[in-house]
Every structure is written in structure tokens, then in C-alpha cells.
C-alpha positions as a Python dict, from the first residue, in 0.01 Angstrom:
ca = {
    (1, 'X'): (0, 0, 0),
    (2, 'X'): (-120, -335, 182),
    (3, 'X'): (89, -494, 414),
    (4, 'X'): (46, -893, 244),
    (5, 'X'): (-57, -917, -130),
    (6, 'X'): (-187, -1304, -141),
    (7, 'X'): (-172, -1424, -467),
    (8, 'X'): (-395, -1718, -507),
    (9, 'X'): (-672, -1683, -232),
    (10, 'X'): (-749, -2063, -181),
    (11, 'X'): (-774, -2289, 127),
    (12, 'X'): (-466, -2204, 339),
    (13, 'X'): (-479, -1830, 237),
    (14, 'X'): (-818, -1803, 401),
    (15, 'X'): (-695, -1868, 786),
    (16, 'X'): (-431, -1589, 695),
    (17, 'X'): (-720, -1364, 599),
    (18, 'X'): (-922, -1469, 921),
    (19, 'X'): (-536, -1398, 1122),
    (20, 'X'): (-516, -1064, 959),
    (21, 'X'): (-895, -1008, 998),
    (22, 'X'): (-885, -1028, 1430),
    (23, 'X'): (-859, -757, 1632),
    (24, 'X'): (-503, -852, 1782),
    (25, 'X'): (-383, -830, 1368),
    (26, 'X'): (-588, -578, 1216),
    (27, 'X'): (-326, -341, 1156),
    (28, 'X'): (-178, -556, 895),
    (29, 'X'): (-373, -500, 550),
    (30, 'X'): (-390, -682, 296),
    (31, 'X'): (-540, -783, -63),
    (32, 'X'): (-603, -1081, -316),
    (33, 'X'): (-639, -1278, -601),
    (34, 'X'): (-831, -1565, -779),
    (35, 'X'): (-860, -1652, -1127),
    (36, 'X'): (-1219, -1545, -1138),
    (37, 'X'): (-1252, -1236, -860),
    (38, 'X'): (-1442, -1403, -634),
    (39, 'X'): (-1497, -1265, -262),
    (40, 'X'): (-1400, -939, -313),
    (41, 'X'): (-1065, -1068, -414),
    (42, 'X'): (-894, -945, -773),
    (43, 'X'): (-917, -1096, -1062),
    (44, 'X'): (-571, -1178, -1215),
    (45, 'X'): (-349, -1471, -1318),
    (46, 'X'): (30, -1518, -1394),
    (47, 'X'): (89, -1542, -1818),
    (48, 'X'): (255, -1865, -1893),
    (49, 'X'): (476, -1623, -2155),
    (50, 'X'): (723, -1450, -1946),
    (51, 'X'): (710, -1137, -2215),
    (52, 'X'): (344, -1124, -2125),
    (53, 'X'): (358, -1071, -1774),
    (54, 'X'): (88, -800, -1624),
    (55, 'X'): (152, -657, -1281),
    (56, 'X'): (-68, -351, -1337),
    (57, 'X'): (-407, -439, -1151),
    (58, 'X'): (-178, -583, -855),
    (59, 'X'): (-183, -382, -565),
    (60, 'X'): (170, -232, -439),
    (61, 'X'): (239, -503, -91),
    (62, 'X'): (504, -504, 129),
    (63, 'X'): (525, -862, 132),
    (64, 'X'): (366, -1090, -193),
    (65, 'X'): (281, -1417, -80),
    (66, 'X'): (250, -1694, -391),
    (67, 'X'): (63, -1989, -297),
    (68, 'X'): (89, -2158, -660),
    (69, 'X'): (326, -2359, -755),
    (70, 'X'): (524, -2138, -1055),
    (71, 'X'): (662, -2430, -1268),
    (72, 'X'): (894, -2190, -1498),
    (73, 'X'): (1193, -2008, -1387),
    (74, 'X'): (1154, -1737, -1711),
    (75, 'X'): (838, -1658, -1592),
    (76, 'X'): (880, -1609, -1182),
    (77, 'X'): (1184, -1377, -1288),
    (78, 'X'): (996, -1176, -1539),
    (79, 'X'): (715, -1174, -1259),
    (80, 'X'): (979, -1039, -1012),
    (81, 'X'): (1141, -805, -1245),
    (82, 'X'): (801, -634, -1377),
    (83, 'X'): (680, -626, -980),
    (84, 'X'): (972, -491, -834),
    (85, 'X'): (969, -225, -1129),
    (86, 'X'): (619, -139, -1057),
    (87, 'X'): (666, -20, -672),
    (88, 'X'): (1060, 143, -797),
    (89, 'X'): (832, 356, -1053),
    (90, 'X'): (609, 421, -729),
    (91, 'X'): (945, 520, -534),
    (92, 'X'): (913, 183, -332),
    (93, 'X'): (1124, -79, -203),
    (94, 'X'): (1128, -372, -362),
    (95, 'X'): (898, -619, -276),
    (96, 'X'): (953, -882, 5),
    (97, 'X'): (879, -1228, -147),
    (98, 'X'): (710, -1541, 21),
    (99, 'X'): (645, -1852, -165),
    (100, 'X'): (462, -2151, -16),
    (101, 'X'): (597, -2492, -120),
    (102, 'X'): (596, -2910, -31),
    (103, 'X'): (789, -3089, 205),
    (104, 'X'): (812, -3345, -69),
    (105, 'X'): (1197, -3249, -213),
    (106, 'X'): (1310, -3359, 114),
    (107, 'X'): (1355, -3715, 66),
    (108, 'X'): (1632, -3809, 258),
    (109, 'X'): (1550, -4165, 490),
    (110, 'X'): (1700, -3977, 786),
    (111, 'X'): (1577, -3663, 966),
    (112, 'X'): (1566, -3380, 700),
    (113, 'X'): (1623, -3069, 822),
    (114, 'X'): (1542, -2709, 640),
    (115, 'X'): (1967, -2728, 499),
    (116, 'X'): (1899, -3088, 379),
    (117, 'X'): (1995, -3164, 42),
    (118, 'X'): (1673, -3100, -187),
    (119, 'X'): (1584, -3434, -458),
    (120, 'X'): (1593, -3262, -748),
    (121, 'X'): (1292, -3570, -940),
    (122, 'X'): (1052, -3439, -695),
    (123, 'X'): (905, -3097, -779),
    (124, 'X'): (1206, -3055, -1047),
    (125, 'X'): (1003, -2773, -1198),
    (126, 'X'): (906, -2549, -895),
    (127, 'X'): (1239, -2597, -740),
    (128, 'X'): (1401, -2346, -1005),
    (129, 'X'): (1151, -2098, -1019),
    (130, 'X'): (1186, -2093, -623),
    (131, 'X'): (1554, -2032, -639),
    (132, 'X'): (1489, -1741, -881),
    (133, 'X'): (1274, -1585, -563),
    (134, 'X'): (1576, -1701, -331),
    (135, 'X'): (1807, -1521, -529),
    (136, 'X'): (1648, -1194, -437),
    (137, 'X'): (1622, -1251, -64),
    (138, 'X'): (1305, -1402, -108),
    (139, 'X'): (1204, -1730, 112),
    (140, 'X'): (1055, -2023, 42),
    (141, 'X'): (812, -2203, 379),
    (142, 'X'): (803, -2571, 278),
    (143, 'X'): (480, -2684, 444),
    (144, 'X'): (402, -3056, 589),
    (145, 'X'): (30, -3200, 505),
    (146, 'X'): (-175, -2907, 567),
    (147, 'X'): (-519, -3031, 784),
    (148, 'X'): (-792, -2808, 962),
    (149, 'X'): (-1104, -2694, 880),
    (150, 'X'): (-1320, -2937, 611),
    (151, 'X'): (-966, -3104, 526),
    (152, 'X'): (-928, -3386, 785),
    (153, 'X'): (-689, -3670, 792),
    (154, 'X'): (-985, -3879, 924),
    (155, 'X'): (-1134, -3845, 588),
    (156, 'X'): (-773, -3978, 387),
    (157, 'X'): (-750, -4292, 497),
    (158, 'X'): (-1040, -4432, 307),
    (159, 'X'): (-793, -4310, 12),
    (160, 'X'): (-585, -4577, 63),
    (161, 'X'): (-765, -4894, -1),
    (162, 'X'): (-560, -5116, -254),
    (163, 'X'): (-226, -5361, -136),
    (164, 'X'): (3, -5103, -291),
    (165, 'X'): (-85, -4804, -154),
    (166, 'X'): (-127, -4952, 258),
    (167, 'X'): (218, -5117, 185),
    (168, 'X'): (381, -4765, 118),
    (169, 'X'): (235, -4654, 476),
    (170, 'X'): (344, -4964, 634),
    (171, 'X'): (694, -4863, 458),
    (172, 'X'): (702, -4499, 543),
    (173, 'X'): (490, -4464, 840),
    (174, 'X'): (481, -4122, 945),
    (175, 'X'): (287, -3844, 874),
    (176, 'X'): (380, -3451, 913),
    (177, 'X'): (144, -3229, 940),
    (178, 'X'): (49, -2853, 985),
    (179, 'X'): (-252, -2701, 1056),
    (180, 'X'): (-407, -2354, 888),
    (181, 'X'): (-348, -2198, 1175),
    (182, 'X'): (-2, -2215, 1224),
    (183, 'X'): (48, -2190, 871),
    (184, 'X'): (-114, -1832, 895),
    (185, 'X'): (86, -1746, 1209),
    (186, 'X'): (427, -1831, 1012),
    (187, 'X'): (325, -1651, 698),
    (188, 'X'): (282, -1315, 977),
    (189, 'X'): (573, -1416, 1122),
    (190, 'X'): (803, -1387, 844),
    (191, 'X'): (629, -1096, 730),
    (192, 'X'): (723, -884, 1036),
    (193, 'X'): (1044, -1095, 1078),
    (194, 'X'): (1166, -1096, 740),
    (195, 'X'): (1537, -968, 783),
    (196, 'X'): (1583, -1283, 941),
    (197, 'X'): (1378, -1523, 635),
    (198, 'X'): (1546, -1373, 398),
    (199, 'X'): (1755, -1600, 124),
    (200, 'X'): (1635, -1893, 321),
    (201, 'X'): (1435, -2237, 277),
    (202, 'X'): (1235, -2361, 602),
    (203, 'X'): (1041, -2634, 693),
    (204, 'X'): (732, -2615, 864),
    (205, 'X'): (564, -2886, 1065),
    (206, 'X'): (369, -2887, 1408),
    (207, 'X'): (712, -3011, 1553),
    (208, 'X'): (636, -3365, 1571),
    (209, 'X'): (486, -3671, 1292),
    (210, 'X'): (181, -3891, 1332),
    (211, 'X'): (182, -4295, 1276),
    (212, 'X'): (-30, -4358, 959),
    (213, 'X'): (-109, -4735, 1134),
    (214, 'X'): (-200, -4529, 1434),
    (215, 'X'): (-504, -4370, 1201),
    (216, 'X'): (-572, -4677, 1005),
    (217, 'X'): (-608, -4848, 1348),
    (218, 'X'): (-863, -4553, 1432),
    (219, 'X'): (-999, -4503, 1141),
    (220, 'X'): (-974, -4811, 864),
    (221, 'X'): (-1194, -5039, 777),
    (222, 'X'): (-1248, -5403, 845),
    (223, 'X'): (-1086, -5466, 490),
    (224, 'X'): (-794, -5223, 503),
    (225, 'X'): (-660, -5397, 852),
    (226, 'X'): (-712, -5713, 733),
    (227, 'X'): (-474, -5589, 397),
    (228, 'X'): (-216, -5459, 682),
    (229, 'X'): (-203, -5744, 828),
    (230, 'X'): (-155, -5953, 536),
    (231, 'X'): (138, -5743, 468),
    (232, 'X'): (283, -5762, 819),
    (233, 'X'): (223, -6167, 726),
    (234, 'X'): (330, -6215, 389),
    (235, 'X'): (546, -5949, 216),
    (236, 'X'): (879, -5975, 198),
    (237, 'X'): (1028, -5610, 216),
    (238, 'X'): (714, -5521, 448),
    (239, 'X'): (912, -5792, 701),
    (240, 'X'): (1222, -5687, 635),
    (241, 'X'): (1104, -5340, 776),
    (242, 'X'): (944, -5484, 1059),
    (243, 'X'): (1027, -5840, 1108),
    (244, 'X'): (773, -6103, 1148),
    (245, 'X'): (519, -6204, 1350),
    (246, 'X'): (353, -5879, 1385),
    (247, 'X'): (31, -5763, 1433),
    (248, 'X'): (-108, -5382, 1311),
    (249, 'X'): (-205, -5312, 1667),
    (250, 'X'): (141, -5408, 1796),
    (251, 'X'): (349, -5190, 1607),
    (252, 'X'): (112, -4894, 1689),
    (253, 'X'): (160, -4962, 2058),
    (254, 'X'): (519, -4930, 2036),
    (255, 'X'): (479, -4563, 1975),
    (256, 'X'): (837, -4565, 1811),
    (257, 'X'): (789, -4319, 1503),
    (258, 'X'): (1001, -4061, 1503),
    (259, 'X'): (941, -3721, 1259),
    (260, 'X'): (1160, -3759, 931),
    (261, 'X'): (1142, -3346, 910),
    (262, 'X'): (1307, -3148, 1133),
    (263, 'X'): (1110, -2774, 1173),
    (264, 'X'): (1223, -2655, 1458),
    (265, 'X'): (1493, -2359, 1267),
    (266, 'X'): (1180, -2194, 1192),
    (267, 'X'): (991, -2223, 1524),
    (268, 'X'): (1312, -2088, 1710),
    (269, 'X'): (1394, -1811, 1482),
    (270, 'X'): (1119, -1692, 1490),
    (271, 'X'): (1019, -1751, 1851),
    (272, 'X'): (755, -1941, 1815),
    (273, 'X'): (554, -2249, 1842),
    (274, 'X'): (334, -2474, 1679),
    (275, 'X'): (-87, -2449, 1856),
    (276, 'X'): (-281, -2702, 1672),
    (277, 'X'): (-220, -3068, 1680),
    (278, 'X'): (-409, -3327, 1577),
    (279, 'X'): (-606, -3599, 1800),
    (280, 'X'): (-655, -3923, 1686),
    (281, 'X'): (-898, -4084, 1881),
}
């Protein structure tokens, strides 16, 4: 039996394989899946049909970590049921479920904490399949904007080069983020803390938010400042946020953005704290 069964082996799974892989976490085993078996992992994927779900290939875990979003409630409790059936035929406990998830349910214009109400027209179809997994003293880790490695915020703010989408950052200005490496060290940390994840959403950010002007300002080009700034100038609800008169390099140097998510349940429970942040220089 493996300690973590990741299913879904993709970007964020890898710095939990490189965790697991050191020789301060080598005790922990684990295996893995992809579509298509590559890297060693195995190849499997979960049956839209809940009566055709196939647990047999899948190794028995202590913990199964699901990466992918499951967008149907039948099938994550058929998934559960066969799974959990598998290791009782095996004379095992039932499995101890993970699920990765968005911070985007948590829509509230206030701070948001992990007990916050959930908006039900954002990720309507994950959200039931996740309380399926809740149900059974599973837990769901709602992640900020994962970053690290080839994915660098540097490289999204070239994304945003039309009116409409720089007036949505000048509306909604911060940015939360978490890096691989934390993410990896919260997956092992509910893992071996699990009594105390159990039956329980929690949101996971590096503790603090970034100002999206702050990277334009670092990172934008001549034409996406000069867009900003037309906004700051011209549009009506952008000055209503702000006020007028202002300049893109004078709301950054108020420093006055303040996180909208609140992670810091999960960083105390489970004693411990966020290691990569992100420099924007």
C-alpha cells in the first residue's frame, strides 16, 4: 500500500512527487496516474458513467489525492463507493480523501475566509461532487493562483491587453497566490494531519495578495499603461473605485491592497507556514 495515490499527475502533482522524492520525505510512498501512462505513472481515467467506474488497476493508498475537477456528483460517489470497497475487500480502512480545488467560489467583496459562504454560479458543478467527498470526512484545499517553476506571473500580464480585461484588474486589484511548493507541503501536511482536515474546506494562499498594477507597472507594456491610465482618466465606475486624478504609479505607491482570502486556518492548524513568495521587481 502507498502512502499518497495522486490521481492526475500534472503540474502541481510533480513538486509533491519531488517533496516525497527527498531524503527528509522518503518514507512516504506513493503512486500515479495520467490518461496516457506516461513517466512511470498508471494509466487510468475516471468513466463519465458512474455504473462504469474501474478502481481495479488503482493501487490501495492511504490517502487519494484528485487533482481534476470531478464535475458529477453520481460519479465521485460511485468512485468513492467502488474505492472504499476495494481496500474493505483487502481488509483496509477506508480511504482518506483529498481533493484540490479554486479559490474562485469565494466571491464575497470582503475578506473570505475558509467558513465563507461558497457562490454557488462559480464552479456550480465541482462544488457537489466535492461535498459528496466532504460527506465522508474527506477535505477539500482550495488553492490561490498556483505560480513556480515555468508558470510565472511575469509571463500573465501580457494576457491582459484589451480595455476590458485591465479594467477588471483596476476593479479587483489583488492577486493570491501559492507556489508548488507550499502546495506540496500542505498536501503532506494533511496527509499526516488528517484527523484534524477531515470534513473540512480550507483555503490556501502564501498568507498575503499581490497588486496586479504593482506587476503591470513592472511588467506591462507601453500600451497597457497607457490603457490604465485612460481608465484611471475616463471611466466612470473605474473613478468611482478610485476617484480621480490618478495616476497608475500612484495607486501602486500607496501599497494599500489588502488579501480578499483569508488562509491562515490552514497554516495554524496545521503549524505551518507559507516559504515561497513572489518578487516583483
Amino acid at each position: 500500500m502507498v502512502s499518497i495515490l495522486i490521481l492526475g499527475l500534472g503540474w502541481s502533482s510533480l513538486f509533491l512527487t519531488d517533496l516525497l522524492s527527498s531524503d527528509e520525505h522518503h518514507r512516504y510512498t506513493y503512486a500515479a496516474t495520467t490518461r496516457d501512462g506516461r513517466n512511470d505513472t498508471i494509466p487510468w481515467t475516471l468513466s463519465d458513467d458512474p455504473t462504469a467506474i474501474d478502481v481495479s488497476c488503482l493501487p490501495d493508498a492511504e490517502t487519494i489525492l484528485v487533482t481534476f475537477p470531478v464535475k458529477n456528483a453520481k460519479v465521485m460517489k460511485a468512485f468513492v463507493d467502488a474505492y472504499d470497497k476495494k481496500k474493505s475487500d483487502n481488509k483496509q480502512s477506508p480511504a482518506q480523501w483529498i481533493i484540490l480545488s479554486s479559490t474562485r467560489p469565494f466571491t464575497a467583496p470582503d475578506i473570505n475566509n475558509r467558513h465563507s459562504p461558497l457562490d454557488s454560479s462559480v464552479d456550480n458543478n465541482r462544488i457537489p461532487s466535492e461535498e459528496v467527498v466532504l460527506e465522508r470526512n474527506g477535505t477539500v484545499l482550495h488553492l490561490a493562483g498556483l505560480w513556480g517553476a515555468q508558470r510565472q506571473p511575469k509571463n500573465w500580464v501580457s494576457r491582459f491587453a484589451i480595455e476590458e480585461k485591465l479594467k477588471g484588474k483596476l476593479l479587483v486589484r489583488q492577486l493570491h497566490l501559492i507556489h508548488g511548493k507550499d502546495v506540496a507541503r500542505a498536501v503532506l501536511a494533511t496527509h499526516t494531519g488528517f484527523q484534524k482536515a477531515a470534513g473540512q474546506r480550507w483555503i490556501v494562499t502564501d498568507g498575503g495578495c499581490y497588486d496586479w498594477l504593482r506587476l503591470f507597472c513592472t511588467w506591462a507594456s507601453s500600451d497597457q499603461l497607457q490603457i490604465l491610465q485612460h481608465l484611471l482618466d475616463h471611466d466612470h465606475e473605474v473613478q468611482q473605485k478610485w476617484g480621480t486624478s490618478q495616476t497608475v504609479s500612484a495607486l501602486v505607491e500607496k501599497d494599500d491592497v489588502t488579501p480578499r482570502l483569508d488562509s491562515s486556518d490552514f497554516w495554524t492548524t496545521f503549524a505551518l507556514e507559507p516559504k515561497e513568495f513572489l518578487s516583483v521587481e
